[in-house]
Short mmCIF file of C-alpha atoms and ligand atoms in Angstrom, two decimals:
data_model
loop_
_atom_site.label_atom_id
_atom_site.label_comp_id
_atom_site.label_asym_id
_atom_site.label_seq_id
_atom_site.Cartn_x
_atom_site.Cartn_y
_atom_site.Cartn_z
CA UNK A 792 -3.31 11.66 -1.23
CA UNK A 793 -4.13 8.63 0.87
CA UNK A 794 -7.00 6.48 -0.36
CA UNK A 795 -9.45 5.80 2.42
CA UNK A 796 -12.32 3.36 2.76
CA UNK A 797 -15.77 4.42 1.59
CA UNK A 798 -17.81 6.33 4.16
CA UNK A 799 -19.84 3.96 6.32
CA UNK A 800 -17.89 0.92 5.16
CA UNK A 801 -15.48 -0.20 7.83
CA UNK A 802 -12.52 -2.52 8.06
CA UNK A 803 -12.53 -5.30 10.60
CA UNK A 804 -9.02 -5.70 11.95
CA UNK A 805 -7.57 -8.81 13.63
CA UNK A 806 -8.49 -7.42 17.05
CA UNK A 807 -12.14 -7.30 15.85
CA UNK A 808 -12.30 -10.45 13.74
CA UNK A 809 -11.15 -12.58 16.65
CA UNK A 810 -14.30 -11.63 18.58
CA UNK A 811 -16.47 -11.75 15.47
CA UNK A 812 -15.37 -15.28 14.66
CA UNK A 813 -16.11 -16.38 18.19
CA UNK A 814 -19.64 -15.00 17.93
CA UNK A 815 -20.10 -16.36 14.41
CA UNK A 816 -19.09 -19.83 15.61
CA UNK A 817 -21.66 -19.61 18.41
CA UNK A 818 -24.31 -18.53 15.90
CA UNK A 819 -23.51 -21.35 13.46
CA UNK A 820 -23.84 -23.79 16.34
CA UNK A 821 -27.02 -22.18 17.70
CA UNK A 822 -28.79 -22.31 14.33
CA UNK A 823 -27.59 -25.84 13.60
CA UNK A 824 -28.98 -27.26 16.86
CA UNK A 825 -32.29 -25.56 16.02
CA UNK A 826 -32.42 -27.46 12.72
CA UNK A 827 -31.52 -24.57 10.40
CA UNK A 828 -29.11 -25.01 7.46
CA UNK A 829 -26.82 -22.27 6.20
CA UNK A 830 -27.54 -20.55 2.89
CA UNK A 831 -24.99 -18.30 1.14
CA UNK A 832 -26.38 -16.22 -1.70
CA UNK A 833 -24.56 -13.72 -3.97
CA UNK A 834 -23.99 -10.21 -2.68
CA UNK A 835 -25.28 -8.78 -5.98
CA UNK A 836 -28.79 -9.53 -7.27
CA UNK A 837 -31.10 -8.08 -9.91
CA UNK A 838 -32.48 -4.80 -8.56
CA UNK A 839 -35.94 -5.92 -9.48
CA UNK A 840 -35.83 -8.59 -6.76
CA UNK A 841 -35.60 -5.92 -4.08
CA UNK A 842 -37.98 -3.52 -5.82
CA UNK A 843 -40.63 -6.20 -5.79
CA UNK A 844 -39.92 -7.75 -2.39
CA UNK A 845 -39.10 -4.79 -0.17
CA UNK A 846 -41.34 -2.34 -2.01
CA UNK A 847 -40.57 0.59 -4.32
CA UNK A 848 -41.95 3.15 -1.91
CA UNK A 849 -39.74 2.05 1.00
CA UNK A 850 -36.68 4.07 2.03
CA UNK A 851 -34.47 1.02 1.55
CA UNK A 852 -35.27 0.70 -2.15
CA UNK A 853 -36.05 4.31 -2.87
CA UNK A 854 -33.11 6.04 -1.26
CA UNK A 855 -30.65 3.57 0.17
CA UNK A 856 -30.02 0.84 -2.37
CA UNK A 857 -26.70 0.71 -4.23
CA UNK A 858 -27.94 -0.08 -7.68
CA UNK A 859 -26.36 0.36 -11.11
CA UNK A 860 -26.58 -0.73 -14.70
CA UNK A 861 -24.36 -3.64 -15.65
CA UNK A 862 -22.57 -3.75 -19.03
CA UNK A 863 -25.46 -5.75 -20.47
CA UNK A 864 -27.84 -2.98 -19.39
CA UNK A 865 -29.32 -5.04 -16.60
CA UNK A 866 -30.06 -3.13 -13.40
CA UNK A 867 -28.29 -4.88 -10.50
CA UNK A 868 -27.90 -4.04 -6.81
CA UNK A 869 -25.86 -4.77 -3.71
CA UNK A 870 -28.26 -6.63 -1.45
CA UNK A 871 -29.78 -4.35 1.22
CA UNK A 872 -30.98 -7.39 3.20
CA UNK A 873 -30.87 -11.17 2.94
CA UNK A 874 -34.52 -12.27 3.06
CA UNK A 875 -35.22 -11.52 -0.61
CA UNK A 876 -32.15 -13.43 -1.85
CA UNK A 877 -32.97 -16.39 0.43
CA UNK A 878 -36.53 -16.52 -0.92
CA UNK A 879 -35.30 -16.17 -4.51
CA UNK A 880 -32.91 -19.09 -3.97
CA UNK A 881 -35.67 -21.14 -2.29
CA UNK A 882 -37.87 -20.76 -5.36
CA UNK A 883 -35.03 -21.17 -7.88
CA UNK A 884 -33.82 -24.44 -6.33
CA UNK A 885 -37.30 -25.85 -5.61
CA UNK A 886 -36.46 -26.27 -1.95
CA UNK A 887 -40.16 -26.84 -1.24
CA UNK A 888 -39.70 -30.33 -2.74
CA UNK A 889 -37.10 -31.26 -0.14
CA UNK A 890 -38.95 -30.42 3.07
CA UNK A 891 -42.40 -29.31 4.08
CA UNK A 892 -40.79 -26.56 6.11
CA UNK A 893 -37.41 -25.24 4.91
CA UNK A 894 -35.25 -23.74 7.61
CA UNK A 895 -32.46 -21.50 6.43
CA UNK A 896 -29.98 -19.24 8.18
CA UNK A 897 -27.37 -16.80 6.96
CA UNK A 898 -24.55 -14.57 8.12
CA UNK A 899 -23.26 -12.03 5.62
CA UNK A 900 -22.85 -8.42 4.52
CA UNK A 901 -25.67 -6.12 3.41
CA UNK A 902 -25.52 -2.58 2.03
CA UNK A 903 -27.68 0.49 2.59
CA UNK A 904 -26.71 4.03 1.72
CA UNK A 905 -27.85 5.46 5.03
CA UNK A 906 -26.31 8.32 7.00
CA UNK A 907 -23.56 6.60 9.01
CA UNK A 908 -23.63 6.90 12.78
CA UNK A 909 -23.00 4.69 15.80
CA UNK A 910 -24.62 1.33 15.01
CA UNK A 911 -25.46 2.34 11.46
CA UNK A 912 -23.11 1.64 8.56
CA UNK A 913 -23.43 1.50 4.81
CA UNK A 914 -21.94 -1.96 4.80
CA UNK A 915 -23.12 -4.00 7.75
CA UNK A 916 -23.44 -7.67 8.53
CA UNK A 917 -26.66 -9.45 9.23
CA UNK A 918 -27.30 -12.85 10.70
CA UNK A 919 -30.78 -14.21 10.45
CA UNK A 920 -33.13 -17.08 9.75
CA UNK A 921 -36.02 -17.77 7.43
CA UNK A 922 -38.48 -20.56 8.07
CA UNK A 923 -40.45 -21.20 4.89
CA UNK A 924 -43.51 -23.43 4.87
CA UNK A 925 -45.37 -23.10 8.18
CA UNK A 926 -48.32 -20.81 8.76
CA UNK A 927 -48.75 -21.77 12.40
CA UNK A 928 -48.13 -19.57 15.43
CA UNK A 929 -45.76 -22.10 17.02
CA UNK A 930 -43.40 -21.23 14.18
CA UNK A 931 -43.72 -17.52 15.03
CA UNK A 932 -42.93 -18.32 18.65
CA UNK A 933 -39.90 -20.41 17.70
CA UNK A 934 -38.48 -17.63 15.51
CA UNK A 935 -39.07 -14.89 18.08
CA UNK A 936 -37.68 -16.98 20.92
CA UNK A 937 -34.58 -17.86 18.88
CA UNK A 938 -33.92 -14.20 18.15
CA UNK A 939 -34.34 -13.39 21.85
CA UNK A 940 -32.37 -16.35 23.22
CA UNK A 941 -29.28 -15.53 21.18
CA UNK A 942 -28.96 -12.25 23.08
CA UNK A 943 -29.63 -13.96 26.40
CA UNK A 944 -27.07 -16.66 25.61
CA UNK A 945 -24.51 -13.91 25.01
CA UNK A 946 -25.33 -12.25 28.31
CA UNK A 947 -27.23 -9.22 26.95
CA UNK A 948 -30.15 -8.83 29.31
CA UNK A 949 -31.18 -5.22 28.75
CA UNK A 950 -33.70 -6.30 26.10
CA UNK A 951 -37.02 -5.00 24.96
CA UNK A 952 -39.01 -7.34 22.71
CA UNK A 953 -41.89 -5.64 20.94
CA UNK A 954 -44.48 -7.54 18.90
CA UNK A 955 -47.45 -6.64 16.73
CA UNK A 956 -49.69 -8.09 14.05
CA UNK A 957 -50.35 -6.21 10.82
CA UNK A 958 -52.84 -8.80 9.55
CA UNK A 959 -53.17 -10.03 5.98
CA UNK A 960 -52.65 -7.74 2.99
CA UNK A 961 -56.43 -7.14 2.90
CA UNK A 962 -56.40 -6.06 6.53
CA UNK A 963 -53.41 -3.83 5.86
CA UNK A 964 -55.26 -2.18 2.97
CA UNK A 965 -58.37 -1.71 5.10
CA UNK A 966 -56.31 -0.19 7.89
CA UNK A 967 -54.44 2.10 5.48
CA UNK A 968 -57.77 3.71 4.59
CA UNK A 969 -58.76 4.09 8.25
CA UNK A 970 -55.36 5.59 9.08
CA UNK A 971 -55.50 7.99 6.14
CA UNK A 972 -58.95 9.08 7.22
CA UNK A 973 -57.62 9.83 10.70
CA UNK A 974 -54.45 11.56 9.46
CA UNK A 975 -56.39 13.70 7.00
CA UNK A 976 -57.37 15.86 10.01
CA UNK A 977 -53.70 16.60 10.70
CA UNK A 978 -52.28 16.76 7.19
CA UNK A 979 -51.00 20.34 7.62
CA UNK A 980 -49.01 19.31 10.68
CA UNK A 981 -47.20 16.47 8.93
CA UNK A 982 -43.64 16.77 7.62
CA UNK A 983 -42.99 16.68 3.86
CA UNK A 984 -41.75 13.09 4.17
CA UNK A 985 -44.93 12.04 5.96
CA UNK A 986 -47.10 13.92 3.46
CA UNK A 987 -45.37 11.93 0.73
CA UNK A 988 -45.90 8.71 2.67
CA UNK A 989 -49.54 9.60 3.20
CA UNK A 990 -50.08 8.91 -0.48
CA UNK A 991 -47.52 6.21 -1.13
CA UNK A 992 -47.20 4.18 2.06
CA UNK A 993 -49.27 5.63 4.94
CA UNK A 994 -48.39 2.88 7.42
CA UNK A 995 -44.79 4.12 7.45
CA UNK A 996 -45.96 7.35 9.09
CA UNK A 997 -46.45 5.29 12.24
CA UNK A 998 -42.65 4.92 12.38
CA UNK A 999 -42.08 8.68 12.50
CA UNK A 1000 -39.59 9.85 15.11
CA UNK A 1001 -40.78 13.47 15.16
CA UNK A 1002 -42.25 14.47 18.54
CA UNK A 1003 -45.09 16.40 16.90
CA UNK A 1004 -46.06 13.46 14.71
CA UNK A 1005 -45.74 11.02 17.61
CA UNK A 1006 -48.39 13.10 19.42
CA UNK A 1007 -50.72 12.75 16.44
CA UNK A 1008 -50.01 9.04 15.95
CA UNK A 1009 -50.56 8.32 19.64
CA UNK A 1010 -54.32 8.58 19.22
CA UNK A 1011 -54.54 6.95 15.79
CA UNK A 1012 -56.80 3.89 15.46
CA UNK A 1013 -54.96 0.62 16.14
CA UNK A 1014 -54.29 -1.91 13.39
CA UNK A 1015 -55.14 -4.63 15.92
CA UNK A 1016 -58.76 -3.47 15.80
CA UNK A 1017 -58.82 -4.33 12.10
CA UNK A 1018 -57.72 -7.96 12.49
CA UNK A 1019 -60.35 -10.55 11.61
CA UNK A 1020 -61.01 -13.43 13.99
CA UNK A 1021 -58.50 -15.79 12.35
CA UNK A 1022 -55.75 -13.17 12.40
CA UNK A 1023 -56.53 -12.34 16.00
CA UNK A 1024 -56.41 -16.01 16.96
CA UNK A 1025 -52.99 -16.32 15.27
CA UNK A 1026 -51.71 -13.32 17.23
CA UNK A 1027 -53.17 -14.55 20.53
CA UNK A 1028 -51.73 -18.04 20.05
CA UNK A 1029 -48.32 -16.62 19.23
CA UNK A 1030 -48.45 -14.74 22.54
CA UNK A 1031 -49.54 -17.86 24.44
CA UNK A 1032 -46.61 -19.83 23.03
CA UNK A 1033 -44.23 -17.02 23.97
CA UNK A 1034 -45.69 -16.91 27.50
CA UNK A 1035 -45.19 -20.65 27.71
CA UNK A 1036 -41.52 -20.18 26.78
CA UNK A 1037 -41.18 -17.36 29.36
CA UNK A 1038 -40.21 -14.84 26.71
CA UNK A 1039 -41.19 -11.37 27.95
CA UNK A 1040 -42.65 -8.95 25.37
CA UNK A 1041 -44.80 -5.88 24.98
CA UNK A 1042 -47.33 -5.21 22.24
CA UNK A 1043 -46.88 -2.09 20.14
CA UNK A 1044 -49.68 -1.66 17.63
CA UNK A 1045 -47.57 0.85 15.69
CA UNK A 1046 -44.80 -1.61 14.85
CA UNK A 1047 -45.25 -1.91 11.08
CA UNK A 1048 -41.53 -2.12 10.13
CA UNK A 1049 -39.86 -0.54 7.13
CA UNK A 1050 -40.28 -3.32 4.59
CA UNK A 1051 -43.52 -3.91 2.70
CA UNK A 1052 -43.58 -7.70 2.74
CA UNK A 1053 -44.85 -8.28 6.27
CA UNK A 1054 -48.18 -9.93 7.05
CA UNK A 1055 -49.47 -10.88 10.53
CA UNK A 1056 -46.65 -11.02 13.09
CA UNK A 1057 -43.99 -8.32 13.21
CA UNK A 1058 -41.40 -7.95 15.96
CA UNK A 1059 -38.29 -6.08 17.00
CA UNK A 1060 -35.79 -6.50 19.82
CA UNK A 1061 -34.24 -3.32 21.13
CA UNK A 1062 -31.51 -2.69 23.65
CA UNK A 1063 -31.05 0.27 25.96
CA UNK A 1064 -27.29 -0.06 25.48
CA UNK A 1065 -27.31 1.14 21.88
CA UNK A 1066 -28.37 4.78 21.71
CA UNK A 1067 -30.57 5.97 18.85
CA UNK A 1068 -29.95 2.95 16.59
CA UNK A 1069 -31.36 0.65 19.22
CA UNK A 1070 -32.88 -2.14 17.11
CA UNK A 1071 -30.79 -5.26 17.62
CA UNK A 1072 -33.01 -7.27 15.35
CA UNK A 1073 -36.29 -7.24 13.46
CA UNK A 1074 -38.49 -9.70 11.69
CA UNK A 1075 -41.91 -11.01 10.95
CA UNK A 1076 -44.14 -13.08 8.71
CA UNK A 1077 -44.28 -12.69 4.98
CA UNK A 1078 -46.99 -15.06 3.81
CA UNK A 1079 -47.43 -13.59 0.31
CA UNK A 1080 -43.84 -13.12 -0.73
CA UNK A 1081 -43.08 -16.48 -2.34
CA UNK A 1082 -46.18 -16.27 -4.51
CA UNK A 1083 -45.41 -12.66 -5.36
CA UNK A 1084 -42.05 -13.84 -6.71
CA UNK A 1085 -43.58 -16.51 -8.92
CA UNK A 1086 -43.51 -19.42 -6.46
CA UNK A 1087 -46.40 -21.21 -4.77
CA UNK A 1088 -48.40 -19.71 -1.95
CA UNK A 1089 -46.13 -20.66 0.96
CA UNK A 1090 -46.27 -18.92 4.35
CA UNK A 1091 -42.97 -17.87 5.94
CA UNK A 1092 -41.40 -16.02 8.82
CA UNK A 1093 -37.91 -14.90 9.74
CA UNK A 1094 -35.73 -12.32 11.41
CA UNK A 1095 -32.40 -10.60 10.86
CA UNK A 1096 -30.06 -8.92 13.30
CA UNK A 1097 -27.12 -6.56 12.81
CA UNK A 1098 -23.75 -8.03 13.80
CA UNK A 1099 -22.20 -4.61 14.50
CA UNK A 1100 -25.04 -3.71 16.87
CA UNK A 1101 -24.65 -7.05 18.60
CA UNK A 1102 -20.92 -6.40 19.03
CA UNK A 1103 -21.67 -2.91 20.41
CA UNK A 1104 -24.13 -4.37 22.91
CA UNK A 1105 -21.53 -6.93 23.93
CA UNK A 1106 -19.02 -4.14 24.43
CA UNK A 1107 -16.03 -6.38 23.86
CA UNK A 1108 -12.78 -5.34 25.38
CA UNK A 1109 -10.58 -5.82 22.33
CA UNK A 1110 -7.63 -7.13 24.28
CA UNK A 1111 -9.79 -9.31 26.48
CA UNK A 1112 -9.29 -13.01 26.08
CA UNK A 1113 -5.94 -12.83 24.28
CA UNK A 1114 -4.07 -15.90 25.37
CA UNK A 1115 -0.87 -17.27 23.94
CA UNK A 1116 0.63 -20.62 24.98
CA UNK A 1117 4.26 -19.86 24.23
CA UNK A 1118 6.31 -16.85 23.14
CA UNK A 1119 9.89 -17.44 21.99
CA UNK A 1120 12.45 -14.74 22.70
CA UNK A 1121 15.48 -15.06 20.46
CA UNK A 1122 18.65 -12.99 20.41
CA UNK A 1123 20.95 -13.41 17.40
CA UNK A 1124 20.67 -15.21 14.06
CA UNK A 1125 21.41 -18.68 15.44
CA UNK A 1126 18.69 -18.27 18.04
CA UNK A 1127 16.26 -17.15 15.34
CA UNK A 1128 17.03 -20.29 13.29
CA UNK A 1129 16.24 -22.39 16.35
CA UNK A 1130 13.13 -20.36 17.16
CA UNK A 1131 11.66 -21.00 13.72
CA UNK A 1132 12.28 -24.73 14.14
CA UNK A 1133 10.74 -24.86 17.65
CA UNK A 1134 7.69 -22.87 16.48
CA UNK A 1135 7.22 -25.36 13.69
CA UNK A 1136 7.40 -28.37 16.01
CA UNK A 1137 5.11 -26.87 18.64
CA UNK A 1138 2.49 -25.94 16.05
CA UNK A 1139 2.62 -28.96 13.78
CA UNK A 1140 3.28 -31.72 16.29
CA UNK A 1141 1.39 -30.36 19.29
CA UNK A 1142 -1.05 -27.78 17.92
CA UNK A 1143 0.24 -25.20 20.37
CA UNK A 1144 -0.40 -21.48 19.87
CA UNK A 1145 3.09 -20.07 19.66
CA UNK A 1146 4.61 -16.83 18.43
CA UNK A 1147 8.12 -15.47 18.13
CA UNK A 1148 9.59 -12.04 17.60
CA UNK A 1149 10.09 -10.86 14.02
CA UNK A 1150 11.50 -7.40 14.69
CA UNK A 1151 14.89 -8.49 16.04
CA UNK A 1152 14.24 -6.22 19.00
CA UNK A 1153 15.95 -6.22 22.39
CA UNK A 1154 15.37 -8.84 25.06
CA UNK A 1155 13.37 -6.34 27.10
CA UNK A 1156 11.10 -5.42 24.24
CA UNK A 1157 10.51 -9.07 23.36
CA UNK A 1158 9.56 -9.76 26.97
CA UNK A 1159 7.09 -6.84 26.76
CA UNK A 1160 5.53 -8.45 23.69
CA UNK A 1161 5.17 -11.75 25.56
CA UNK A 1162 3.43 -9.97 28.44
CA UNK A 1163 1.11 -8.08 26.10
CA UNK A 1164 0.08 -11.30 24.42
CA UNK A 1165 -0.56 -12.87 27.81
CA UNK A 1166 1.84 -15.75 27.10
CA UNK A 1167 1.69 -18.63 29.53
CA UNK A 1168 5.31 -19.65 28.88
CA UNK A 1169 8.31 -17.92 27.40
CA UNK A 1170 11.24 -19.78 25.83
CA UNK A 1171 14.43 -17.70 26.03
CA UNK A 1172 17.13 -18.34 23.46
CA UNK A 1173 19.97 -15.90 24.18
CA UNK A 1174 23.47 -16.09 22.69
CA UNK A 1175 24.75 -17.76 25.86
CA UNK A 1176 22.01 -20.44 25.78
CA UNK A 1177 22.60 -21.18 22.10
CA UNK A 1178 26.32 -21.72 22.78
CA UNK A 1179 25.37 -24.29 25.42
CA UNK A 1180 22.61 -25.79 23.17
CA UNK A 1181 19.87 -25.12 25.74
CA UNK A 1182 16.84 -22.91 26.08
CA UNK A 1183 15.22 -21.44 29.19
CA UNK A 1184 11.54 -22.20 29.81
CA UNK A 1185 9.90 -19.61 32.02
CA UNK A 1186 6.40 -19.93 33.50
CA UNK A 1187 5.09 -16.39 33.34
CA UNK A 1188 2.58 -16.62 36.19
CA UNK A 1189 5.14 -17.83 38.79
CA UNK A 1190 8.42 -16.61 37.32
CA UNK A 1191 9.85 -20.14 37.75
CA UNK A 1192 12.35 -21.14 35.12
CA UNK A 1193 14.59 -24.03 34.11
CA UNK A 1194 16.84 -25.04 31.27
CA UNK A 1195 16.07 -27.76 28.72
CA UNK A 1196 18.13 -29.17 25.83
CA UNK A 1197 17.42 -27.31 22.58
CA UNK A 1198 16.65 -30.34 20.42
CA UNK A 1199 14.02 -31.73 22.81
CA UNK A 1200 12.68 -28.51 24.34
CA UNK A 1201 9.32 -28.87 22.57
CA UNK A 1202 8.67 -32.16 24.39
CA UNK A 1203 8.17 -30.31 27.66
CA UNK A 1204 5.00 -28.80 26.22
CA UNK A 1205 3.74 -32.23 25.20
CA UNK A 1206 3.76 -33.16 28.90
CA UNK A 1207 2.07 -29.86 29.84
CA UNK A 1208 -0.56 -30.37 27.15
CA UNK A 1209 -1.47 -33.88 28.25
CA UNK A 1210 -1.76 -32.58 31.87
CA UNK A 1211 -4.24 -29.93 30.69
CA UNK A 1212 -6.19 -32.37 28.51
CA UNK A 1213 -6.93 -34.62 31.53
P1 HAM B 963 -34.29 -4.77 9.10
O1 HAM B 963 -35.08 -4.35 10.29
O2 HAM B 963 -34.23 -3.85 7.97
O3 HAM B 963 -34.94 -6.16 8.65
O4 HAM B 963 -32.83 -5.14 9.53
C1 HAM B 963 -32.57 -6.08 10.55
C2 HAM B 963 -31.47 -5.60 11.46
O5 HAM B 963 -30.30 -5.31 10.70
C3 HAM B 963 -31.76 -4.32 12.22
O6 HAM B 963 -32.53 -4.56 13.37
C4 HAM B 963 -30.35 -3.86 12.57
O7 HAM B 963 -29.85 -4.55 13.70
C5 HAM B 963 -29.55 -4.28 11.35
N1 HAM B 963 -29.36 -3.14 10.44
C6 HAM B 963 -30.21 -2.68 9.51
N2 HAM B 963 -29.66 -1.63 8.86
C7 HAM B 963 -28.45 -1.43 9.39
C8 HAM B 963 -27.38 -0.49 9.15
N3 HAM B 963 -27.45 0.44 8.20
N4 HAM B 963 -26.27 -0.58 9.91
C9 HAM B 963 -26.16 -1.52 10.87
N5 HAM B 963 -27.12 -2.44 11.13
C10 HAM B 963 -28.25 -2.40 10.41
C11 HAM B 963 -34.50 -6.89 7.60
O8 HAM B 963 -33.46 -6.70 7.01
C12 HAM B 963 -35.37 -8.08 7.30
N6 HAM B 963 -34.79 -8.80 6.17
C13 HAM B 963 -35.55 -8.96 8.51
C14 HAM B 963 -36.36 -10.18 8.23
C15 HAM B 963 -35.90 -11.43 7.99
N7 HAM B 963 -37.68 -10.23 8.18
C16 HAM B 963 -38.06 -11.47 7.89
N8 HAM B 963 -36.98 -12.19 7.76
#
């Protein structure tokens, strides 16, 4: 029986990775010019990190985390997100001593045992940033605008940015009681999951997708009404900074997000292009997290976005953009020997993207390969040409062709290259 990949964990083939690398390069550049430095943390961490950071009553920790006991009886887990590891590393390496505000970014895989569907995998890639050290709303605005501008930069304009403030942990607690009071009138109409959440994590009920529960939640008291004057000022200032940057948003007072660590600002960017898994990215402030993990009290904010969802929204045509400088068609062993040598010279001396045939197929089929790869030039080395120690250079767009001596044929491309470089 064939062994297949694990459900929800997908291979990225060369036709995918080409586009992924292009986007990753853009992201590295985008984050660098915003003053963020890359952090790479292990894929496996102690389970306790996520239990404490994300929250034991969240779906991510409770149901979706891949966690097991190591040989030394330590419970370890595949990371379900990258904020907790980044914060752990920040504390472990005393990064607070280096800068007042530490700006980190990451691109890497995360794992959640969710039900796979379009835009939802069990292994997925996240890119994201964490800014650790600033409590001020200008930092919130920078983070939100960065998240938004990446999509704009990539030409995705069907965007819906939603923001909210969940206040401090005291405000959250106060609101939890108010919400529970309200929901107690509808307890019989809630699903089993929501009934369970009512006791363990009532704010999560606001995320319910059920139409009946949405009706109930619609009239629930708003968390924004619980914010104290300082929290309200922070939220208002964040909005003013976003207005100033011309970032369009709507306020949704039910946006609490599925991780427990958020305080004050929360946000999500959705796209109409994605179907039911429409969240391109999500983030928010987590002012208590560093202290909770044994560090100092340091306010922070960040976001993460799913690479697969970004690629879906971009709707790449896999073949789009393939471009080859030269394809060498060779017929017969002697021609192959020459092809290998010419490939070597073109690549090593001129840095030209060149390919040759490795299937010893017919002239016609090799020409088809050249066309498929969108080659700009083809070098033809048939038996006849080899006898005469020449090769034919054909410009694919015009069909023009001429002969050149075999031992200096690569030099023609040096001239072409310097023309293009000017
Ligand atoms: P999150 O909302 O759980 O937040 O995930 C962020 C993004 O990762 C989502 O908006 C989505 O694009 C993508 N994503 C999540 N789960 C999956 C999945 N199963 N398959 C495909 N894509 C997925 C966080 O992870 C927080 N750490 C964000 C953050 C950073 N908050 C502060 N800093």
